[in-house]
Every structure is written in C-alpha cells, then in structure tokens.
PDB file of C-alpha atoms in Angstrom:
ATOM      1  CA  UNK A1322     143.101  -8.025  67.014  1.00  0.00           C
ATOM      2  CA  UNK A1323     144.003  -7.633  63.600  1.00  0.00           C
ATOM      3  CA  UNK A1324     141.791  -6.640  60.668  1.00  0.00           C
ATOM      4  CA  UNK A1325     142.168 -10.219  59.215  1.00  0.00           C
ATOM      5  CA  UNK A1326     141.117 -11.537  62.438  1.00  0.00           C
ATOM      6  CA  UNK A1327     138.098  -9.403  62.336  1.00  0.00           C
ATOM      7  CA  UNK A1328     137.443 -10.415  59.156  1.00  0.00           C
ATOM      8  CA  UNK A1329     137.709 -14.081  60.018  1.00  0.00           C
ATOM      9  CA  UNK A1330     134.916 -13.576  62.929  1.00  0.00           C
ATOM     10  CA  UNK A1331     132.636 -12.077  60.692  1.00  0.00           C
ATOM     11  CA  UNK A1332     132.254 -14.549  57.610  1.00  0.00           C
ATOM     12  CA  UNK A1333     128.597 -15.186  57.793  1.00  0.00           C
ATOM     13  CA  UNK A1334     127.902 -19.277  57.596  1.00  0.00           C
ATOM     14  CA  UNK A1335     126.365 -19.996  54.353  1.00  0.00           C
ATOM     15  CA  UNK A1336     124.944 -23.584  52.789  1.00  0.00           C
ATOM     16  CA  UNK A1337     128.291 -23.014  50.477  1.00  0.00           C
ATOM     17  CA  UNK A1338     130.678 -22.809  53.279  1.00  0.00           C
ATOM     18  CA  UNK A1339     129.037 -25.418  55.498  1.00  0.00           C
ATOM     19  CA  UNK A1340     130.514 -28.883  55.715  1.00  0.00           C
ATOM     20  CA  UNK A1341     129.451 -32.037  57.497  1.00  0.00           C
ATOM     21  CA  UNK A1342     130.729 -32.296  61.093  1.00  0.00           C
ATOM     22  CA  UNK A1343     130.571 -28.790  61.724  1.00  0.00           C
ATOM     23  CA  UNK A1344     128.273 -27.967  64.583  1.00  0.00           C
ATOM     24  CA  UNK A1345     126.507 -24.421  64.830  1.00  0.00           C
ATOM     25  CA  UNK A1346     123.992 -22.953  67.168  1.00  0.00           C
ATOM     26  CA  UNK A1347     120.361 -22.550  66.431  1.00  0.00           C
ATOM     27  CA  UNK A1348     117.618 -20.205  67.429  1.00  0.00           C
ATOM     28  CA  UNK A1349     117.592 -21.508  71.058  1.00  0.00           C
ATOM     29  CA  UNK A1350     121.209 -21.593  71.665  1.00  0.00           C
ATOM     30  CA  UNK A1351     121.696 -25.109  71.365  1.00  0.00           C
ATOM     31  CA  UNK A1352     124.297 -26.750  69.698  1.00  0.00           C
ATOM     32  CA  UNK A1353     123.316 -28.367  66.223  1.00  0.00           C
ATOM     33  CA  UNK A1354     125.525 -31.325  64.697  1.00  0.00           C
ATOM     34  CA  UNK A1355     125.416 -30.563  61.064  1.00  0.00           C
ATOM     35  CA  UNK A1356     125.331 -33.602  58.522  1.00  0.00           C
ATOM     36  CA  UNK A1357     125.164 -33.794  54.095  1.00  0.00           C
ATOM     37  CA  UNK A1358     121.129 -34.575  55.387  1.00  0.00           C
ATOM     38  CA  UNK A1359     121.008 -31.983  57.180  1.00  0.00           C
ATOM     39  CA  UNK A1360     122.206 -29.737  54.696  1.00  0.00           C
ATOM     40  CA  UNK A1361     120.129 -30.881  51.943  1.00  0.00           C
ATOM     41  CA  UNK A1362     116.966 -30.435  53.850  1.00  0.00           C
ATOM     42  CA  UNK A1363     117.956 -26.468  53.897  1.00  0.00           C
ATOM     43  CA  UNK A1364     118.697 -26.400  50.681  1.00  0.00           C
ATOM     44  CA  UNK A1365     115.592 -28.178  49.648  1.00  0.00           C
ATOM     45  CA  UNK A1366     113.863 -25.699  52.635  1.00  0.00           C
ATOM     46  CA  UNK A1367     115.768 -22.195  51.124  1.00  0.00           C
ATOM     47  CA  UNK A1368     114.464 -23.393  47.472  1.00  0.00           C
ATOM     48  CA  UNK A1369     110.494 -23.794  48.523  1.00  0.00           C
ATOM     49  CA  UNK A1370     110.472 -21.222  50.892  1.00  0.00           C
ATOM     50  CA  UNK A1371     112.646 -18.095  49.371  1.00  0.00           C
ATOM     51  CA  UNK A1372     113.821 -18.137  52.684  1.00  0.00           C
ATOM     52  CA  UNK A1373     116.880 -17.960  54.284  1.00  0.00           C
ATOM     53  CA  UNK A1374     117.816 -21.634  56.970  1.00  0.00           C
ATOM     54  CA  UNK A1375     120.832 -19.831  58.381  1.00  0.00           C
ATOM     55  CA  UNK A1376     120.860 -16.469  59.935  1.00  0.00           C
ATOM     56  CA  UNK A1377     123.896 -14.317  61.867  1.00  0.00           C
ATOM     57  CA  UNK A1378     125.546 -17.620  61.828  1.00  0.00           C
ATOM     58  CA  UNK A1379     122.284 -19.488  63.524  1.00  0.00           C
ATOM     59  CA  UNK A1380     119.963 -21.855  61.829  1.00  0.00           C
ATOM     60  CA  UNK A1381     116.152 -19.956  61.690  1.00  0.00           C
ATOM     61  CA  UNK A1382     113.105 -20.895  63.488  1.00  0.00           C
ATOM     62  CA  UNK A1383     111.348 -21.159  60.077  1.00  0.00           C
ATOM     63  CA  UNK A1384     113.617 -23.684  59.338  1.00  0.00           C
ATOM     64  CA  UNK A1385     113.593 -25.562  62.667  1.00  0.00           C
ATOM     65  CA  UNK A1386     109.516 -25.557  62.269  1.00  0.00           C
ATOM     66  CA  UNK A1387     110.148 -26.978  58.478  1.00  0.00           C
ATOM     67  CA  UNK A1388     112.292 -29.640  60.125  1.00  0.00           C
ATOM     68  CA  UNK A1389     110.240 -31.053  62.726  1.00  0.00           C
ATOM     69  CA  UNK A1390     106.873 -30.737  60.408  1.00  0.00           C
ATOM     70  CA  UNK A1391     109.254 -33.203  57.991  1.00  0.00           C
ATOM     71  CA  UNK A1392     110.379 -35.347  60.607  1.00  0.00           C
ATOM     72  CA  UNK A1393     106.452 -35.546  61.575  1.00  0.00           C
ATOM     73  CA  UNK A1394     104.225 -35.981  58.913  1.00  0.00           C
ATOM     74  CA  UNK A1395     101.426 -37.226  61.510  1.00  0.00           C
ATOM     75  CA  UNK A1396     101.037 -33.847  62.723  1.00  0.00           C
ATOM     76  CA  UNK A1397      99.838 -32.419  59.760  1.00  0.00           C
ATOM     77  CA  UNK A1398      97.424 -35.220  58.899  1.00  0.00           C
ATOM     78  CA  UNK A1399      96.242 -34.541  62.570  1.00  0.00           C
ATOM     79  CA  UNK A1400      96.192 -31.231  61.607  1.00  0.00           C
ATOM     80  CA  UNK A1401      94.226 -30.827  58.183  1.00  0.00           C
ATOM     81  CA  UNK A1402      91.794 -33.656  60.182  1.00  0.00           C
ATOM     82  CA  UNK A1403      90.853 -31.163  62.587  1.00  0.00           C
ATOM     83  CA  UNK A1404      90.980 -28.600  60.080  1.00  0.00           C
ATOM     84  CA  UNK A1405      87.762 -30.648  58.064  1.00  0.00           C
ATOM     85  CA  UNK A1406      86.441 -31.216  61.661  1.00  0.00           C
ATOM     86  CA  UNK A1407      86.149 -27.639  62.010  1.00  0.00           C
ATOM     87  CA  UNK A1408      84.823 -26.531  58.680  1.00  0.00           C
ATOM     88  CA  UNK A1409      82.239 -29.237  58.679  1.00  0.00           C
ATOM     89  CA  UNK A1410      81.340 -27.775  61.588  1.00  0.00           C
ATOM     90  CA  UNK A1411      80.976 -24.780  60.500  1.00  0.00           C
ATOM     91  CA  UNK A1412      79.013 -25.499  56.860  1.00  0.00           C
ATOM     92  CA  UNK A1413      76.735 -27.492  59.189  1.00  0.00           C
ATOM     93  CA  UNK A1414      75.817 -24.419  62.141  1.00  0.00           C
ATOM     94  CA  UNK A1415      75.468 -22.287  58.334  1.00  0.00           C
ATOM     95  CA  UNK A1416      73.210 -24.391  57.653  1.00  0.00           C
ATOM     96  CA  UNK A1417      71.351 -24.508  61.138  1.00  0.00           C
ATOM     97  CA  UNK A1418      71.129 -20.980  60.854  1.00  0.00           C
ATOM     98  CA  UNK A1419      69.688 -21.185  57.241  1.00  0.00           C
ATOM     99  CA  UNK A1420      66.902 -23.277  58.339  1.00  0.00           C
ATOM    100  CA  UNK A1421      66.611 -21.102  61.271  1.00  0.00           C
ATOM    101  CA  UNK A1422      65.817 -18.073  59.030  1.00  0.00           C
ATOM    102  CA  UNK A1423      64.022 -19.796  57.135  1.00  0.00           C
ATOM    103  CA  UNK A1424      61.466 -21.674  59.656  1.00  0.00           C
ATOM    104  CA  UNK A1425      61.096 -18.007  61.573  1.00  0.00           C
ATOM    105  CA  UNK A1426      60.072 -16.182  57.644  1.00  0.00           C
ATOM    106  CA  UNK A1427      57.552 -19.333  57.533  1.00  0.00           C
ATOM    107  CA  UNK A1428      56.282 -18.820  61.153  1.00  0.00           C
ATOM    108  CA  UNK A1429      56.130 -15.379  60.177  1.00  0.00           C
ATOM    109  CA  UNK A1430      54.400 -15.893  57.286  1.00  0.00           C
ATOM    110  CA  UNK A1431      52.036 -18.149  58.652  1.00  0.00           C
ATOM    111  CA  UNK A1432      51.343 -15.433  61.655  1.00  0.00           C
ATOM    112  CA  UNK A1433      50.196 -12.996  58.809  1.00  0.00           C
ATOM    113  CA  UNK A1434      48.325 -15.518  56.809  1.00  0.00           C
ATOM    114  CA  UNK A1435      46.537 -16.040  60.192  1.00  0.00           C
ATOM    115  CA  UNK A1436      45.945 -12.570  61.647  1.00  0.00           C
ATOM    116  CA  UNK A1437      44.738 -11.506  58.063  1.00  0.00           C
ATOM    117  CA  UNK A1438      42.048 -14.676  58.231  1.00  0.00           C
ATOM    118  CA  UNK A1439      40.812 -13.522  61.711  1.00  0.00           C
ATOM    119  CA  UNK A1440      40.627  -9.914  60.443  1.00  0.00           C
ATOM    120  CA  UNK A1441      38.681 -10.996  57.355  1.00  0.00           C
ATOM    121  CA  UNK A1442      36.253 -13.278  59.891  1.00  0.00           C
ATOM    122  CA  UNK A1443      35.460 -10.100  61.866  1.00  0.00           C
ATOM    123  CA  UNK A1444      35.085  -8.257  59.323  1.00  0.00           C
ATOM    124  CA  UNK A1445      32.616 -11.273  57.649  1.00  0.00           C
ATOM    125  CA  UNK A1446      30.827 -11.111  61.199  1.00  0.00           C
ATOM    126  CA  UNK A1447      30.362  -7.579  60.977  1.00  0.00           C
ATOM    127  CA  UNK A1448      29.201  -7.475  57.626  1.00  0.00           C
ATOM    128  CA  UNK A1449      26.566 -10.876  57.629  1.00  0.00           C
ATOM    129  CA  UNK A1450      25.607 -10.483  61.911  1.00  0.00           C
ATOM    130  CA  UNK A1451      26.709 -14.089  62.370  1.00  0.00           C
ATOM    131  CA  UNK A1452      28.235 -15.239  65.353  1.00  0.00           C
ATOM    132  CA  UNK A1453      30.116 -18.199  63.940  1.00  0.00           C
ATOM    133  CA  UNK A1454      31.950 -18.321  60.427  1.00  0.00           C
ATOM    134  CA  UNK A1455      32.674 -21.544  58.154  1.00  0.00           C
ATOM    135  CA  UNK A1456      35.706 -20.590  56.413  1.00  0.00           C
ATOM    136  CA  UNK A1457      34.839 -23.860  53.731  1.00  0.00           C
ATOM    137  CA  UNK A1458      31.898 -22.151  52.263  1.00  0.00           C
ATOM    138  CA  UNK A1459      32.277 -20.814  48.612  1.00  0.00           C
ATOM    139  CA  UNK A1460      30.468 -17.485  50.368  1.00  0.00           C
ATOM    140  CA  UNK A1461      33.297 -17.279  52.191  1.00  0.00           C
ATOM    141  CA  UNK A1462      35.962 -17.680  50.008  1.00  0.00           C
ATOM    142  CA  UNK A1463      34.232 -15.343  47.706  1.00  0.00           C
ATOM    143  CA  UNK A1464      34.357 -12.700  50.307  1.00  0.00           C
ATOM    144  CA  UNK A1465      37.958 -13.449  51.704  1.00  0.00           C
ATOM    145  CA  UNK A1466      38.929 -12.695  48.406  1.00  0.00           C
ATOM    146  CA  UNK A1467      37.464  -9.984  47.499  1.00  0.00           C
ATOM    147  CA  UNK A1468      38.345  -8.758  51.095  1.00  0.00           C
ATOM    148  CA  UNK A1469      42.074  -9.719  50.203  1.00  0.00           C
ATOM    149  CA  UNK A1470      42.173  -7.646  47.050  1.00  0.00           C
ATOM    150  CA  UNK A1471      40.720  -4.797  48.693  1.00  0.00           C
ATOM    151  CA  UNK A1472      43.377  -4.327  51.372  1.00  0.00           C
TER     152      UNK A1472
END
C-alpha cells in the first residue's frame, strides 16, 4: 500500500464529511443508514452535549442513547413519574420518622413527668404518714412544687 492509500483509510468521518446515503457502523457493529435527519440530530446532539456523535469512524453510545430518548419521549415522562413517585416517598417516610422522634421525646417526656410525680407522692407519704395521696389538693400542689424546685 501506498502512503496515499494509508492516508485515505485513515480520514476520520466527521459531520463535515458525512453525506446522506452513506452508511457507517455504530457502537454495536451494526450498519447505520445515514440521512440529512440523521445528521442534524448529531449536530443538534454535538451542540447540547460538547460531545462528540462520531468516534474512530463509529457513531457513540451517548449519541445512540440521545437518539432513542428523542425518538421516545414517553420514557422520560415515565421516568421523571417514577422519579416524583420516589421522592414523595421519601419526604413522606422523613416525615414518619419525624413524628417518630417526636412521639418517642413525648413518651419520654411523659415517662419523666410521671416517675417524678410518683417520686414526689412517696416522698409526700413519707413526709405526712398517709397511705393514699390526692394529687388535686392545693396541699399538694404546694408541696409538688416546692418538691420540684428543690430537686
């Protein structure tokens, strides 16, 4: 072979040398009619993208994705669908676990409030020699108080 024939093998495929009726392989192997459509949609795909459609004389599996995701616009209104789907999901087991915390800090709370009322009725018991306590009586509230501060 001659130099010029070498040279000749080697001219990489561009969007400038391409021409309708031409057909080229793609990432796959398989043999690719190419069309002025066809040619536009890598141009159009090269300008959004910064990315080269063509590729040691193949067309690109970026560009074969940005094809079919053209061709199908269904897909990614299936897609963004699920995509709300899942984040709905997710703000909603957020918020599960929110009121989660937030029910166990109140049962918590509530465990305190109630340990700290039985303390303060032993303590009362103690204190007055009763066997029973009325927690309603100003005596008592007076005391639970006072009791309160003083822990």
């Amino acid at each position: 072979m001659s130099k010029q024939e070498k040279k000749a093998k080697k001219v990489q495929l561009t969007l400038d040398n391409m021409k309708a009726g031409m057909t080229m392989k793609d990432l796959h192997g398989k043999d690719v009619q190419i069309d002025d459509d066809l040619i536009e949609q890598m141009r159009r795909y090269e300008q959004e993208s910064n990315k080269n459609a063509i590729w040691k004389n193949k067309i690109t599996g970026h560009f074969i994705h940005y094809k079919w995701i053209e061709e199908h616009p269904e897909y990614l209104v299936e897609k963004e669908k699920s995509k709300a789907e899942r984040m709905e999901k997710r703000r909603k087991a957020r918020e599960s676990k929110k009121e989660n915390k937030v029910e166990t800090e109140i049962e918590k709370e509530m465990i305190d409030e109630e340990n700290l009322m039985l303390d303060c009725i032993a303590d009362y018991q103690k204190e007055f020699g009763v066997k029973k306590v009325n927690t309603n009586t100003k005596k008592f509230k007076a005391f639970f108080e006072e009791w309160k501060n003083s822990n």
